[in-house]
Amino acid sequence: MKKSILAMFLPLILLGQNLDELVELSLKNQLINSYEYDTDSIKKEYESVKSSYYPKLDVSATYSNTNKETPSVPNDGIRSSASINFVLYDGNKRSNTFSKYRSNIKSSQESLNSSKNQIALDVSSYYFNYLALLAQKEAKLKQIDQLKAQEERLSKFLAVGSTTKDEVEKIISRVESEKVNLHSIELDLQTILFNLEYITGKKISISEGSKIKDYQVTQDSQRADIKALEYDVKAQFDNAKVEKSGYLPTITLDNTYTDYDYNYDNSAYESIEDQNIFSVNMKWNLFSFGETKNRYEAQYKKYLSLKSRYEYERNRANTDLQLAQRAFSIAKLKVKSANASLKAATSAYEVIKSKYENGLIENVAYLEALSEKYDAMSLLEFAKYDLEIKKANIIYHSGENLKDYIR
């Protein structure tokens, strides 16, 4: 029974992940969780700051007992009070603070989107490089099989004296050399799997078939990390305006109700039982030895610094997009060239192989033709998968969600 169940699920176990599944897994890793927590933290902090500007209600109570009663200090008593406080005007500090937090939230969200897109690009590069290496491995195995077949054929000729020992040894040497190259390819394949497992946090395998949809670049496209930096600039400008509000007055409203439950031994000292006080208060700092001025200028300089960095990064991002488009055009030409090279190398190999097996040419020419054929096969597969990577790069630098273009 257990064997039948295992046989039923074995195909599912062996089935690898395509690119869309790998990206989906990678977007659930700890780094993404960290960015999500950062965004939630800023949102909660914003809610806290907004709450701090709502009217505040405070209550208090005091019990006192004295050994020397006076008209203002009863023998013993309880005083309880409730007060409401509200900031009516604070030099626009409130609105600028709210605006700063909204920009910080948007920046954090764009940073999260940027991180997701960067991970999707990294995973896409690993995926297509893995498939290119896999194709190179298959070509290398076929090349080794061809060499072994020639080694077996020449060994038979050597046994009857129809060829020389050095001819066989050249073939054997090439077989061993290609085996070393094969091990190097397998190491690169394993390295990619380890990197993907590090990103996804899971044991994975890769299945072929995924592609990247074609994309047409638009003029208003912008990467998420550049958008995040733009919101950072806006937040810093608001922060400077928060400091500038120190030039203006702060007006608050207060209302305090107090209840007195005092016990006087001397009835002549009896006082009021309750009291309500409403007040409008203004505080205006007219001189502080340049404190407000310097705090504002410090924050404004940070704004100018961040603005310059944003403009620099935006220009560089535009250049990156143009280079990505150029690289894609070249990648298409490489595919066309690789197809032609493979066709020529295959034709040349068939002719040289026939001549070699009939003893018309030496094995040096044969080995060279064999290498050229399988190198051309590997180059074509690499060019095809590299074209997919170049498409992914264009989508990433355009600021689009790369995951939406995986099929």
mmCIF file of C-alpha atoms in Angstrom:
data_model
loop_
_atom_site.group_PDB
_atom_site.id
_atom_site.type_symbol
_atom_site.label_atom_id
_atom_site.label_comp_id
_atom_site.label_asym_id
_atom_site.label_seq_id
_atom_site.Cartn_x
_atom_site.Cartn_y
_atom_site.Cartn_z
ATOM 1 C CA MET A 1 0.000 0.000 0.000
ATOM 2 C CA LYS A 2 2.787 2.411 0.930
ATOM 3 C CA LYS A 3 4.602 1.651 -2.317
ATOM 4 C CA SER A 4 1.487 2.378 -4.373
ATOM 5 C CA ILE A 5 1.004 5.740 -2.618
ATOM 6 C CA LEU A 6 4.646 6.658 -3.205
ATOM 7 C CA ALA A 7 4.347 5.698 -6.867
ATOM 8 C CA MET A 8 1.256 7.884 -7.156
ATOM 9 C CA PHE A 9 2.975 11.011 -5.798
ATOM 10 C CA LEU A 10 6.477 10.407 -7.192
ATOM 11 C CA PRO A 11 5.834 12.393 -10.403
ATOM 12 C CA LEU A 12 4.712 15.362 -8.307
ATOM 13 C CA ILE A 13 7.814 15.105 -6.135
ATOM 14 C CA LEU A 14 10.118 14.999 -9.143
ATOM 15 C CA LEU A 15 8.322 17.834 -10.941
ATOM 16 C CA GLY A 16 10.436 20.990 -10.795
ATOM 17 C CA GLN A 17 9.375 24.594 -10.432
ATOM 18 C CA ASN A 18 8.958 26.873 -13.425
ATOM 19 C CA LEU A 19 9.984 30.528 -13.315
ATOM 20 C CA ASP A 20 6.620 31.828 -12.111
ATOM 21 C CA GLU A 21 6.613 29.350 -9.213
ATOM 22 C CA LEU A 22 10.202 30.209 -8.292
ATOM 23 C CA VAL A 23 9.425 33.930 -8.220
ATOM 24 C CA GLU A 24 6.302 33.283 -6.145
ATOM 25 C CA LEU A 25 8.379 31.349 -3.609
ATOM 26 C CA SER A 26 11.104 33.996 -3.533
ATOM 27 C CA LEU A 27 8.601 36.768 -2.756
ATOM 28 C CA LYS A 28 7.756 35.058 0.529
ATOM 29 C CA ASN A 29 11.275 35.151 1.956
ATOM 30 C CA GLN A 30 12.527 36.933 5.081
ATOM 31 C CA LEU A 31 13.792 40.013 3.228
ATOM 32 C CA ILE A 32 10.340 40.759 1.837
ATOM 33 C CA ASN A 33 8.835 40.151 5.276
ATOM 34 C CA SER A 34 11.288 42.699 6.686
ATOM 35 C CA TYR A 35 10.171 45.376 4.193
ATOM 36 C CA GLU A 36 6.525 44.613 4.936
ATOM 37 C CA TYR A 37 7.136 45.017 8.674
ATOM 38 C CA ASP A 38 8.903 48.334 8.011
ATOM 39 C CA THR A 39 5.889 49.620 6.081
ATOM 40 C CA ASP A 40 3.455 48.487 8.777
ATOM 41 C CA SER A 41 5.649 50.127 11.422
ATOM 42 C CA ILE A 42 5.543 53.510 9.666
ATOM 43 C CA LYS A 43 1.767 53.243 9.243
ATOM 44 C CA LYS A 44 1.322 52.564 12.961
ATOM 45 C CA GLU A 45 3.633 55.436 13.837
ATOM 46 C CA TYR A 46 1.597 57.728 11.576
ATOM 47 C CA GLU A 47 -1.614 56.685 13.339
ATOM 48 C CA SER A 48 0.050 57.421 16.677
ATOM 49 C CA VAL A 49 1.129 60.902 15.542
ATOM 50 C CA LYS A 50 -2.364 61.671 14.232
ATOM 51 C CA SER A 51 -3.855 60.561 17.549
ATOM 52 C CA SER A 52 -1.515 62.894 19.421
ATOM 53 C CA TYR A 53 -3.231 65.879 17.766
ATOM 54 C CA TYR A 54 -6.738 64.864 18.834
ATOM 55 C CA PRO A 55 -8.217 66.521 21.951
ATOM 56 C CA LYS A 56 -6.728 65.007 25.093
ATOM 57 C CA LEU A 57 -8.764 64.222 28.194
ATOM 58 C CA ASP A 58 -6.883 63.879 31.484
ATOM 59 C CA VAL A 59 -8.280 63.127 34.927
ATOM 60 C CA SER A 60 -6.526 63.451 38.259
ATOM 61 C CA ALA A 61 -7.297 63.090 41.985
ATOM 62 C CA THR A 62 -5.428 64.156 45.106
ATOM 63 C CA TYR A 63 -5.978 63.349 48.772
ATOM 64 C CA SER A 64 -4.283 65.601 51.330
ATOM 65 C CA ASN A 65 -3.975 65.755 55.094
ATOM 66 C CA THR A 66 -2.229 68.509 57.072
ATOM 67 C CA ASN A 67 -1.387 69.209 60.679
ATOM 68 C CA LYS A 68 -1.864 72.990 60.318
ATOM 69 C CA GLU A 69 -5.084 74.031 58.693
ATOM 70 C CA THR A 70 -5.231 77.326 56.766
ATOM 71 C CA PRO A 71 -7.876 78.899 54.510
ATOM 72 C CA SER A 72 -6.131 77.400 51.460
ATOM 73 C CA VAL A 73 -5.140 74.065 53.052
ATOM 74 C CA PRO A 74 -7.927 72.076 54.721
ATOM 75 C CA ASN A 75 -7.378 69.583 57.474
ATOM 76 C CA ASP A 76 -8.022 66.850 54.930
ATOM 77 C CA GLY A 77 -9.772 66.567 51.598
ATOM 78 C CA ILE A 78 -9.938 65.261 48.078
ATOM 79 C CA ARG A 79 -9.488 67.311 44.954
ATOM 80 C CA SER A 80 -10.406 65.726 41.588
ATOM 81 C CA SER A 81 -10.250 67.311 38.162
ATOM 82 C CA ALA A 82 -10.761 66.634 34.479
ATOM 83 C CA SER A 83 -9.151 68.654 31.703
ATOM 84 C CA ILE A 84 -9.403 68.780 27.930
ATOM 85 C CA ASN A 85 -6.558 70.130 25.811
ATOM 86 C CA PHE A 86 -6.513 70.765 22.065
ATOM 87 C CA VAL A 87 -3.886 72.308 19.791
ATOM 88 C CA LEU A 88 -5.773 74.810 17.668
ATOM 89 C CA TYR A 89 -2.805 76.081 15.642
ATOM 90 C CA ASP A 90 0.887 75.188 15.625
ATOM 91 C CA GLY A 91 2.303 77.066 12.650
ATOM 92 C CA ASN A 92 1.270 74.313 10.164
ATOM 93 C CA LYS A 93 3.507 71.825 11.946
ATOM 94 C CA ARG A 94 0.634 69.343 12.121
ATOM 95 C CA SER A 95 -0.196 69.345 8.384
ATOM 96 C CA ASN A 96 3.485 69.173 7.378
ATOM 97 C CA THR A 97 4.089 66.289 9.800
ATOM 98 C CA PHE A 98 1.128 64.372 8.370
ATOM 99 C CA SER A 99 2.368 65.010 4.824
ATOM 100 C CA LYS A 100 5.839 63.774 5.780
ATOM 101 C CA TYR A 101 4.453 60.507 7.127
ATOM 102 C CA ARG A 102 2.301 59.931 4.061
ATOM 103 C CA SER A 103 5.383 60.345 1.868
ATOM 104 C CA ASN A 104 7.360 58.002 4.127
ATOM 105 C CA ILE A 105 4.655 55.356 3.794
ATOM 106 C CA LYS A 106 4.635 55.654 0.002
ATOM 107 C CA SER A 107 8.433 55.491 -0.058
ATOM 108 C CA SER A 108 8.401 52.342 2.062
ATOM 109 C CA GLN A 109 5.793 50.750 -0.205
ATOM 110 C CA GLU A 110 7.843 51.568 -3.303
ATOM 111 C CA SER A 111 10.971 50.174 -1.608
ATOM 112 C CA LEU A 112 9.026 46.965 -1.014
ATOM 113 C CA ASN A 113 7.981 46.874 -4.692
ATOM 114 C CA SER A 114 11.572 47.558 -5.735
ATOM 115 C CA SER A 115 12.874 44.724 -3.592
ATOM 116 C CA LYS A 116 10.290 42.341 -5.036
ATOM 117 C CA ASN A 117 11.169 43.329 -8.595
ATOM 118 C CA GLN A 118 14.905 43.025 -7.921
ATOM 119 C CA ILE A 119 14.405 39.531 -6.505
ATOM 120 C CA ALA A 120 12.233 38.581 -9.501
ATOM 121 C CA LEU A 121 15.009 39.787 -11.822
ATOM 122 C CA ASP A 122 17.677 37.857 -9.906
ATOM 123 C CA VAL A 123 15.572 34.692 -9.943
ATOM 124 C CA SER A 124 14.883 35.115 -13.678
ATOM 125 C CA SER A 125 18.606 35.466 -14.376
ATOM 126 C CA TYR A 126 19.383 32.369 -12.329
ATOM 127 C CA TYR A 127 16.582 30.437 -14.049
ATOM 128 C CA PHE A 128 17.630 31.174 -17.626
ATOM 129 C CA ASN A 129 21.341 30.807 -16.866
ATOM 130 C CA TYR A 130 20.543 27.407 -15.358
ATOM 131 C CA LEU A 131 18.712 26.330 -18.510
ATOM 132 C CA ALA A 132 21.587 27.611 -20.669
ATOM 133 C CA LEU A 133 24.076 25.616 -18.589
ATOM 134 C CA LEU A 134 21.792 22.595 -18.745
ATOM 135 C CA ALA A 135 21.788 22.819 -22.546
ATOM 136 C CA GLN A 136 25.558 23.205 -22.473
ATOM 137 C CA LYS A 137 25.788 20.102 -20.296
ATOM 138 C CA GLU A 138 23.639 18.091 -22.716
ATOM 139 C CA ALA A 139 25.798 19.224 -25.634
ATOM 140 C CA LYS A 140 28.919 18.301 -23.696
ATOM 141 C CA LEU A 141 27.543 14.822 -22.966
ATOM 142 C CA LYS A 142 26.787 14.297 -26.654
ATOM 143 C CA GLN A 143 30.284 15.486 -27.516
ATOM 144 C CA ILE A 144 31.788 13.016 -25.031
ATOM 145 C CA ASP A 145 29.642 10.213 -26.485
ATOM 146 C CA GLN A 146 30.945 11.041 -29.965
ATOM 147 C CA LEU A 147 34.528 11.018 -28.704
ATOM 148 C CA LYS A 148 34.030 7.694 -26.931
ATOM 149 C CA ALA A 149 32.577 6.187 -30.098
ATOM 150 C CA GLN A 150 35.660 7.308 -31.994
ATOM 151 C CA GLU A 151 37.885 5.990 -29.209
ATOM 152 C CA GLU A 152 36.192 2.593 -29.451
ATOM 153 C CA ARG A 153 36.489 2.568 -33.251
ATOM 154 C CA LEU A 154 40.182 3.519 -33.190
ATOM 155 C CA SER A 155 40.934 0.963 -30.475
ATOM 156 C CA LYS A 156 39.703 -1.760 -32.814
ATOM 157 C CA PHE A 157 41.878 -0.404 -35.616
ATOM 158 C CA LEU A 158 44.847 -0.242 -33.228
ATOM 159 C CA ALA A 159 44.365 -3.902 -32.344
ATOM 160 C CA VAL A 160 44.804 -4.879 -36.002
ATOM 161 C CA GLY A 161 47.534 -2.312 -36.650
ATOM 162 C CA SER A 162 45.448 -0.013 -38.841
ATOM 163 C CA THR A 163 46.170 3.097 -36.755
ATOM 164 C CA THR A 164 48.788 4.379 -34.347
ATOM 165 C CA LYS A 165 48.691 4.524 -30.560
ATOM 166 C CA ASP A 166 49.085 8.320 -30.475
ATOM 167 C CA GLU A 167 45.862 8.715 -32.492
ATOM 168 C CA VAL A 168 43.971 6.797 -29.814
ATOM 169 C CA GLU A 169 45.678 8.683 -27.000
ATOM 170 C CA LYS A 170 44.689 12.032 -28.520
ATOM 171 C CA ILE A 171 41.051 10.950 -28.441
ATOM 172 C CA ILE A 172 41.382 9.670 -24.855
ATOM 173 C CA SER A 173 43.011 12.951 -23.802
ATOM 174 C CA ARG A 174 40.166 14.945 -25.329
ATOM 175 C CA VAL A 175 37.588 12.739 -23.554
ATOM 176 C CA GLU A 176 39.226 13.416 -20.184
ATOM 177 C CA SER A 177 39.486 17.130 -20.932
ATOM 178 C CA GLU A 178 35.800 17.359 -21.796
ATOM 179 C CA LYS A 179 34.908 15.442 -18.626
ATOM 180 C CA VAL A 180 36.662 18.134 -16.606
ATOM 181 C CA ASN A 181 34.648 20.771 -18.468
ATOM 182 C CA LEU A 182 31.508 18.765 -17.721
ATOM 183 C CA HIS A 183 32.277 18.785 -13.991
ATOM 184 C CA SER A 184 32.763 22.545 -14.145
ATOM 185 C CA ILE A 185 29.331 22.960 -15.755
ATOM 186 C CA GLU A 186 27.752 20.733 -13.105
ATOM 187 C CA LEU A 187 29.335 22.869 -10.383
ATOM 188 C CA ASP A 188 27.864 26.012 -11.949
ATOM 189 C CA LEU A 189 24.455 24.311 -12.098
ATOM 190 C CA GLN A 190 24.665 23.333 -8.435
ATOM 191 C CA THR A 191 25.766 26.844 -7.476
ATOM 192 C CA ILE A 192 22.660 28.322 -9.115
ATOM 193 C CA LEU A 193 20.435 25.843 -7.284
ATOM 194 C CA PHE A 194 22.073 26.766 -3.976
ATOM 195 C CA ASN A 195 21.557 30.482 -4.702
ATOM 196 C CA LEU A 196 17.890 29.914 -5.515
ATOM 197 C CA GLU A 197 17.426 27.840 -2.374
ATOM 198 C CA TYR A 198 18.992 30.673 -0.380
ATOM 199 C CA ILE A 199 16.551 33.171 -1.894
ATOM 200 C CA THR A 200 13.429 30.998 -1.623
ATOM 201 C CA GLY A 201 14.338 29.246 1.630
ATOM 202 C CA LYS A 202 13.229 25.922 0.134
ATOM 203 C CA LYS A 203 14.707 22.928 -1.653
ATOM 204 C CA ILE A 204 13.947 23.433 -5.313
ATOM 205 C CA SER A 205 14.417 21.959 -8.764
ATOM 206 C CA ILE A 206 13.917 23.654 -12.101
ATOM 207 C CA SER A 207 11.610 22.787 -14.977
ATOM 208 C CA GLU A 208 11.888 24.254 -18.465
ATOM 209 C CA GLY A 209 9.234 26.104 -20.427
ATOM 210 C CA SER A 210 8.976 29.591 -18.920
ATOM 211 C CA LYS A 211 9.434 32.665 -21.081
ATOM 212 C CA ILE A 212 9.279 36.442 -20.698
ATOM 213 C CA LYS A 213 6.616 38.337 -22.627
ATOM 214 C CA ASP A 214 7.702 41.055 -25.029
ATOM 215 C CA TYR A 215 7.395 44.583 -23.656
ATOM 216 C CA GLN A 216 7.129 47.970 -25.313
ATOM 217 C CA VAL A 217 8.842 50.751 -23.354
ATOM 218 C CA THR A 218 6.738 53.830 -22.558
ATOM 219 C CA GLN A 219 8.044 57.318 -21.818
ATOM 220 C CA ASP A 220 6.431 57.700 -18.386
ATOM 221 C CA SER A 221 7.881 54.500 -16.925
ATOM 222 C CA GLN A 222 9.994 54.701 -13.760
ATOM 223 C CA ARG A 223 11.569 52.113 -11.443
ATOM 224 C CA ALA A 224 10.130 51.639 -7.972
ATOM 225 C CA ASP A 225 13.416 52.511 -6.239
ATOM 226 C CA ILE A 226 13.448 55.876 -8.052
ATOM 227 C CA LYS A 227 9.844 56.493 -6.997
ATOM 228 C CA ALA A 228 10.819 55.656 -3.411
ATOM 229 C CA LEU A 229 13.637 58.187 -3.570
ATOM 230 C CA GLU A 230 11.227 60.792 -4.967
ATOM 231 C CA TYR A 231 8.932 60.290 -1.964
ATOM 232 C CA ASP A 232 11.959 60.530 0.338
ATOM 233 C CA VAL A 233 12.708 63.958 -1.154
ATOM 234 C CA LYS A 234 9.113 65.060 -0.544
ATOM 235 C CA ALA A 235 9.225 63.765 3.052
ATOM 236 C CA GLN A 236 12.477 65.617 3.752
ATOM 237 C CA PHE A 237 11.053 68.848 2.351
ATOM 238 C CA ASP A 238 8.058 68.464 4.677
ATOM 239 C CA ASN A 239 10.465 67.798 7.532
ATOM 240 C CA ALA A 240 12.210 71.119 6.818
ATOM 241 C CA LYS A 241 8.842 72.883 6.870
ATOM 242 C CA VAL A 242 8.101 71.242 10.239
ATOM 243 C CA GLU A 243 11.194 72.940 11.654
ATOM 244 C CA LYS A 244 10.257 76.233 10.004
ATOM 245 C CA SER A 245 6.951 76.217 11.870
ATOM 246 C CA GLY A 246 8.948 77.215 14.960
ATOM 247 C CA TYR A 247 8.834 80.799 13.629
ATOM 248 C CA LEU A 248 5.056 80.872 14.162
ATOM 249 C CA PRO A 249 2.955 80.868 17.345
ATOM 250 C CA THR A 250 1.236 77.882 18.901
ATOM 251 C CA ILE A 251 -2.341 78.326 20.122
ATOM 252 C CA THR A 252 -4.000 75.812 22.436
ATOM 253 C CA LEU A 253 -7.431 75.512 24.048
ATOM 254 C CA ASP A 254 -7.788 74.222 27.623
ATOM 255 C CA ASN A 255 -10.799 73.501 29.777
ATOM 256 C CA THR A 256 -10.378 72.180 33.322
ATOM 257 C CA TYR A 257 -13.146 71.235 35.744
ATOM 258 C CA THR A 258 -12.170 70.707 39.400
ATOM 259 C CA ASP A 259 -14.236 69.277 42.253
ATOM 260 C CA TYR A 260 -13.237 70.067 45.854
ATOM 261 C CA ASP A 261 -14.265 67.800 48.731
ATOM 262 C CA TYR A 262 -12.448 69.561 51.592
ATOM 263 C CA ASN A 263 -13.040 69.037 55.322
ATOM 264 C CA TYR A 264 -12.255 72.107 57.444
ATOM 265 C CA ASP A 265 -12.252 71.984 61.224
ATOM 266 C CA ASN A 266 -12.768 75.752 61.201
ATOM 267 C CA SER A 267 -16.086 76.481 59.464
ATOM 268 C CA ALA A 268 -14.870 79.978 58.609
ATOM 269 C CA TYR A 269 -12.480 78.460 56.110
ATOM 270 C CA GLU A 270 -15.154 76.838 53.932
ATOM 271 C CA SER A 271 -14.334 77.223 50.202
ATOM 272 C CA ILE A 272 -15.980 76.619 46.844
ATOM 273 C CA GLU A 273 -17.110 73.099 45.951
ATOM 274 C CA ASP A 274 -16.195 73.081 42.247
ATOM 275 C CA GLN A 275 -14.651 75.262 39.579
ATOM 276 C CA ASN A 276 -14.406 75.311 35.760
ATOM 277 C CA ILE A 277 -11.660 77.214 33.937
ATOM 278 C CA PHE A 278 -11.565 77.702 30.147
ATOM 279 C CA SER A 279 -8.485 79.271 28.600
ATOM 280 C CA VAL A 280 -6.996 80.144 25.239
ATOM 281 C CA ASN A 281 -3.204 80.036 25.340
ATOM 282 C CA MET A 282 -0.617 81.370 22.917
ATOM 283 C CA LYS A 283 3.089 80.610 22.925
ATOM 284 C CA TRP A 284 5.394 82.347 20.470
ATOM 285 C CA ASN A 285 9.137 82.058 20.524
ATOM 286 C CA LEU A 286 10.451 85.423 19.335
ATOM 287 C CA PHE A 287 14.141 84.868 19.950
ATOM 288 C CA SER A 288 16.236 81.745 20.528
ATOM 289 C CA PHE A 289 19.753 82.685 19.373
ATOM 290 C CA GLY A 290 19.127 81.204 15.892
ATOM 291 C CA GLU A 291 17.988 77.762 17.110
ATOM 292 C CA THR A 292 14.936 77.609 14.821
ATOM 293 C CA LYS A 293 16.862 79.094 11.898
ATOM 294 C CA ASN A 294 19.699 76.579 12.181
ATOM 295 C CA ARG A 295 17.365 73.606 12.648
ATOM 296 C CA TYR A 296 15.406 74.614 9.548
ATOM 297 C CA GLU A 297 18.509 75.201 7.432
ATOM 298 C CA ALA A 298 19.999 71.862 8.524
ATOM 299 C CA GLN A 299 16.884 70.007 7.375
ATOM 300 C CA TYR A 300 16.676 72.062 4.184
ATOM 301 C CA LYS A 301 20.279 71.186 3.324
ATOM 302 C CA LYS A 302 19.363 67.509 3.764
ATOM 303 C CA TYR A 303 16.471 68.093 1.383
ATOM 304 C CA LEU A 304 18.799 69.637 -1.230
ATOM 305 C CA SER A 305 21.230 66.741 -0.806
ATOM 306 C CA LEU A 306 18.485 64.160 -1.247
ATOM 307 C CA LYS A 307 17.055 66.038 -4.217
ATOM 308 C CA SER A 308 20.446 66.048 -5.969
ATOM 309 C CA ARG A 309 20.824 62.337 -5.325
ATOM 310 C CA TYR A 310 17.330 61.692 -6.692
ATOM 311 C CA GLU A 311 18.080 63.609 -9.897
ATOM 312 C CA TYR A 312 21.370 61.739 -10.295
ATOM 313 C CA GLU A 313 19.764 58.321 -9.756
ATOM 314 C CA ARG A 314 16.856 59.168 -12.049
ATOM 315 C CA ASN A 315 19.230 60.114 -14.878
ATOM 316 C CA ARG A 316 21.259 56.972 -14.292
ATOM 317 C CA ALA A 317 18.061 54.877 -14.333
ATOM 318 C CA ASN A 318 17.138 56.386 -17.702
ATOM 319 C CA THR A 319 20.594 55.485 -18.986
ATOM 320 C CA ASP A 320 20.239 51.939 -17.612
ATOM 321 C CA LEU A 321 16.953 51.566 -19.498
ATOM 322 C CA GLN A 322 18.506 52.748 -22.759
ATOM 323 C CA LEU A 323 21.419 50.345 -22.296
ATOM 324 C CA ALA A 324 18.991 47.504 -21.545
ATOM 325 C CA GLN A 325 17.158 48.233 -24.803
ATOM 326 C CA ARG A 326 20.430 48.283 -26.707
ATOM 327 C CA ALA A 327 21.544 45.022 -25.089
ATOM 328 C CA PHE A 328 18.239 43.407 -26.114
ATOM 329 C CA SER A 329 18.749 44.452 -29.751
ATOM 330 C CA ILE A 330 22.247 42.973 -29.711
ATOM 331 C CA ALA A 331 20.958 39.780 -28.067
ATOM 332 C CA LYS A 332 18.509 39.270 -30.949
ATOM 333 C CA LEU A 333 21.371 39.598 -33.427
ATOM 334 C CA LYS A 334 23.374 37.064 -31.411
ATOM 335 C CA VAL A 335 20.566 34.519 -31.704
ATOM 336 C CA LYS A 336 20.478 35.001 -35.469
ATOM 337 C CA SER A 337 24.262 34.727 -35.687
ATOM 338 C CA ALA A 338 24.343 31.633 -33.446
ATOM 339 C CA ASN A 339 21.768 29.900 -35.663
ATOM 340 C CA ALA A 340 23.920 30.529 -38.721
ATOM 341 C CA SER A 341 27.069 29.398 -36.899
ATOM 342 C CA LEU A 342 25.447 26.136 -35.798
ATOM 343 C CA LYS A 343 24.237 25.408 -39.320
ATOM 344 C CA ALA A 344 27.715 26.001 -40.749
ATOM 345 C CA ALA A 345 29.492 24.055 -37.974
ATOM 346 C CA THR A 346 27.120 21.078 -38.364
ATOM 347 C CA SER A 347 27.651 20.905 -42.129
ATOM 348 C CA ALA A 348 31.425 21.189 -41.738
ATOM 349 C CA TYR A 349 31.456 18.506 -39.039
ATOM 350 C CA GLU A 350 29.540 15.980 -41.178
ATOM 351 C CA VAL A 351 31.978 16.444 -44.059
ATOM 352 C CA ILE A 352 35.093 16.254 -41.863
ATOM 353 C CA LYS A 353 33.749 13.277 -39.902
ATOM 354 C CA SER A 354 33.216 11.336 -43.119
ATOM 355 C CA LYS A 355 36.719 12.159 -44.345
ATOM 356 C CA TYR A 356 38.228 11.301 -40.943
ATOM 357 C CA GLU A 357 36.499 7.915 -40.728
ATOM 358 C CA ASN A 358 37.777 7.134 -44.223
ATOM 359 C CA GLY A 359 41.331 8.084 -43.246
ATOM 360 C CA LEU A 360 41.551 11.111 -45.500
ATOM 361 C CA ILE A 361 42.377 13.618 -42.712
ATOM 362 C CA GLU A 362 44.000 13.485 -39.276
ATOM 363 C CA ASN A 363 42.076 13.496 -36.012
ATOM 364 C CA VAL A 364 43.223 17.043 -35.194
ATOM 365 C CA ALA A 365 40.860 18.421 -37.841
ATOM 366 C CA TYR A 366 38.107 16.078 -36.668
ATOM 367 C CA LEU A 367 38.460 17.099 -33.016
ATOM 368 C CA GLU A 368 38.382 20.755 -33.968
ATOM 369 C CA ALA A 369 35.242 20.293 -36.069
ATOM 370 C CA LEU A 370 33.601 18.306 -33.292
ATOM 371 C CA SER A 371 34.327 21.034 -30.747
ATOM 372 C CA GLU A 372 33.074 23.739 -33.084
ATOM 373 C CA LYS A 373 29.790 21.915 -33.639
ATOM 374 C CA TYR A 374 28.949 21.415 -29.974
ATOM 375 C CA ASP A 375 30.270 24.817 -28.993
ATOM 376 C CA ALA A 376 27.910 26.282 -31.596
ATOM 377 C CA MET A 377 25.030 24.265 -30.119
ATOM 378 C CA SER A 378 25.810 25.572 -26.631
ATOM 379 C CA LEU A 379 26.229 29.123 -27.917
ATOM 380 C CA LEU A 380 22.823 29.064 -29.611
ATOM 381 C CA GLU A 381 21.048 27.866 -26.456
ATOM 382 C CA PHE A 382 22.899 30.423 -24.370
ATOM 383 C CA ALA A 383 21.933 33.194 -26.818
ATOM 384 C CA LYS A 384 18.262 32.184 -26.658
ATOM 385 C CA TYR A 385 18.150 32.189 -22.873
ATOM 386 C CA ASP A 386 20.233 35.352 -22.689
ATOM 387 C CA LEU A 387 17.594 37.032 -24.854
ATOM 388 C CA GLU A 388 14.995 36.199 -22.178
ATOM 389 C CA ILE A 389 17.233 37.749 -19.522
ATOM 390 C CA LYS A 390 17.609 40.884 -21.623
ATOM 391 C CA LYS A 391 13.809 41.148 -21.922
ATOM 392 C CA ALA A 392 13.522 40.802 -18.150
ATOM 393 C CA ASN A 393 16.088 43.590 -17.724
ATOM 394 C CA ILE A 394 14.068 45.960 -19.914
ATOM 395 C CA ILE A 395 10.906 45.280 -17.911
ATOM 396 C CA TYR A 396 12.762 45.779 -14.624
ATOM 397 C CA HIS A 397 14.376 49.070 -15.683
ATOM 398 C CA SER A 398 11.011 50.264 -17.005
ATOM 399 C CA GLY A 399 9.569 49.944 -13.504
ATOM 400 C CA GLU A 400 6.986 47.347 -14.475
ATOM 401 C CA ASN A 401 6.149 44.361 -12.282
ATOM 402 C CA LEU A 402 8.333 41.640 -13.818
ATOM 403 C CA LYS A 403 6.221 38.822 -12.386
ATOM 404 C CA ASP A 404 3.278 39.948 -14.551
ATOM 405 C CA TYR A 405 5.310 39.276 -17.706
ATOM 406 C CA ILE A 406 6.338 35.686 -16.916
ATOM 407 C CA ARG A 407 4.512 33.031 -18.896
#
